[in-house]
Structures are given as C-alpha cells and as structure tokens.
Short mmCIF file of C-alpha atoms in Angstrom, two decimals:
data_model
loop_
_atom_site.label_atom_id
_atom_site.label_comp_id
_atom_site.label_asym_id
_atom_site.label_seq_id
_atom_site.Cartn_x
_atom_site.Cartn_y
_atom_site.Cartn_z
CA MET M 131 -17.31 -18.61 35.43
CA ASP M 132 -14.25 -20.02 33.65
CA ASN M 133 -16.20 -20.85 30.51
CA MET M 134 -17.44 -17.28 30.25
CA PHE M 135 -13.89 -15.93 30.52
CA VAL M 136 -12.66 -18.23 27.74
CA ILE M 137 -15.58 -17.21 25.51
CA GLN M 138 -14.79 -13.52 26.12
CA LEU M 139 -11.11 -14.06 25.24
CA VAL M 140 -12.01 -15.89 22.02
CA LEU M 141 -14.51 -13.18 21.10
CA MET M 142 -11.91 -10.45 21.70
CA GLY M 143 -9.43 -12.35 19.52
CA VAL M 144 -11.97 -12.61 16.69
CA ILE M 145 -12.83 -8.91 16.94
CA ILE M 146 -9.15 -7.91 16.89
CA TYR M 147 -8.55 -10.12 13.85
CA PHE M 148 -11.47 -8.71 11.82
CA PHE M 149 -10.97 -5.05 12.75
CA MET M 150 -7.18 -4.75 12.90
CA ILE M 151 -5.22 -7.62 11.38
CA ARG M 152 -7.32 -8.49 8.33
CA PRO M 153 -7.63 -4.91 6.96
CA SER M 154 -3.87 -4.38 7.25
CA GLN M 155 -3.24 -7.66 5.40
CA LYS M 156 -5.62 -6.56 2.62
CA ARG M 157 -3.90 -3.17 2.37
CA ALA M 158 -0.46 -4.80 2.19
CA LYS M 159 -1.68 -7.16 -0.55
CA SER M 160 -3.10 -4.30 -2.63
CA GLU M 161 0.18 -2.36 -2.23
CA ARG M 162 2.19 -5.37 -3.46
CA GLU M 163 -0.14 -5.77 -6.47
CA PHE M 164 0.15 -2.05 -7.24
CA GLU M 165 3.96 -2.12 -7.05
CA SER M 166 4.17 -5.15 -9.33
CA GLY M 167 1.80 -3.52 -11.85
CA LEU M 168 3.87 -0.36 -12.34
CA LYS M 169 4.93 0.42 -15.90
CA VAL M 170 7.37 2.87 -17.44
CA GLY M 171 5.51 6.09 -18.15
CA ASP M 172 3.06 5.85 -15.21
CA ARG M 173 2.49 9.12 -13.38
CA ILE M 174 3.04 8.69 -9.65
CA VAL M 175 3.22 10.53 -6.34
CA THR M 176 5.51 9.35 -3.56
CA LYS M 177 4.41 9.12 0.07
CA SER M 178 6.49 12.23 0.72
CA GLY M 179 4.57 14.17 -1.97
CA ILE M 180 7.01 14.17 -4.91
CA HIS M 181 5.24 14.06 -8.30
CA GLY M 182 6.82 12.45 -11.32
CA LYS M 183 6.80 9.80 -14.02
CA VAL M 184 8.35 6.33 -13.91
CA SER M 185 11.32 6.18 -16.29
CA GLU M 186 13.06 2.93 -15.24
CA LEU M 187 12.03 -0.12 -13.21
CA SER M 188 13.99 -2.88 -11.49
CA ASP M 189 12.92 -5.55 -8.97
CA THR M 190 12.71 -3.37 -5.85
CA THR M 191 13.67 0.10 -7.05
CA MET M 192 12.63 2.53 -9.73
CA VAL M 193 13.85 5.74 -11.30
CA MET M 194 11.37 8.60 -11.29
CA GLU M 195 11.63 11.59 -13.59
CA THR M 196 10.64 14.90 -12.00
CA MET M 197 10.78 18.49 -13.24
CA SER M 198 14.16 18.93 -11.57
CA GLY M 199 15.81 15.65 -12.58
CA LYS M 200 15.72 11.93 -11.91
CA LEU M 201 15.42 10.22 -8.53
CA LYS M 202 16.08 6.58 -7.69
CA MET M 203 13.87 5.21 -4.93
CA GLU M 204 12.21 2.09 -3.58
CA ARG M 205 8.94 1.01 -5.16
CA SER M 206 7.35 0.96 -1.71
CA ALA M 207 7.73 4.76 -1.50
CA ILE M 208 4.86 5.29 -3.95
CA SER M 209 1.48 6.34 -2.58
CA ILE M 210 -1.34 4.23 -4.05
CA GLU M 211 -4.07 6.71 -3.13
CA MET M 212 -2.42 9.77 -4.61
CA THR M 213 -1.40 7.92 -7.77
CA ALA M 214 -4.98 6.80 -8.37
CA LYS M 215 -6.25 10.37 -7.93
CA LEU M 216 -3.54 11.74 -10.20
CA ASN M 217 -4.26 9.22 -12.97
CA ALA M 218 -8.03 9.76 -12.67
CA ALA M 219 -7.60 13.52 -13.06
CA ALA M 220 -5.42 13.03 -16.15
CA LYS M 221 -8.11 11.06 -17.98
#
C-alpha cells in the first residue's frame, strides 16, 4: 500500500512538471530572448494595447514613439504575440 502511494505522488509530480512548470519556463525564456532581440525601429504593441515604434533602448527600459508622443517603459511590458502579428501584417 505504501509503495503505491509513493508511486502516485511521484507520478503527480511528473505530471505537474510537464504540464505546468516546464511550459511557463519555456515561455519565460522566449520572452527574455524577444526582449534582448529588440532593435530601434521595431514596431511593437504593449501588453496594455499601446501601439508604437521603438526609438531608444537601454538595459531594462525602452522609449516608444506613439502617435501622441514618446513613452518610457520597461521592456517586459511588450506583448510578444501582438508584436509578431503586427510585424507579419506589415510585410
């Protein structure tokens, strides 16, 4: 009986790792790669829905040019999904 309980616990741990932890680690890695690959002139969309173009970059922040002016924000505020769609539509 005890061996079966241990096997069930291990199996639940493996399932949680492959369905919850691993995908979030992959997503975080792709977001870091995206943020580090930004260039001046890239068209982007923030997670809050603001559209613009990158005009300045620093280590953790960036300046985005919009139709109404410039905004300084964190690089992590950019939406990967929306940026990919926006750049695909522009091509």
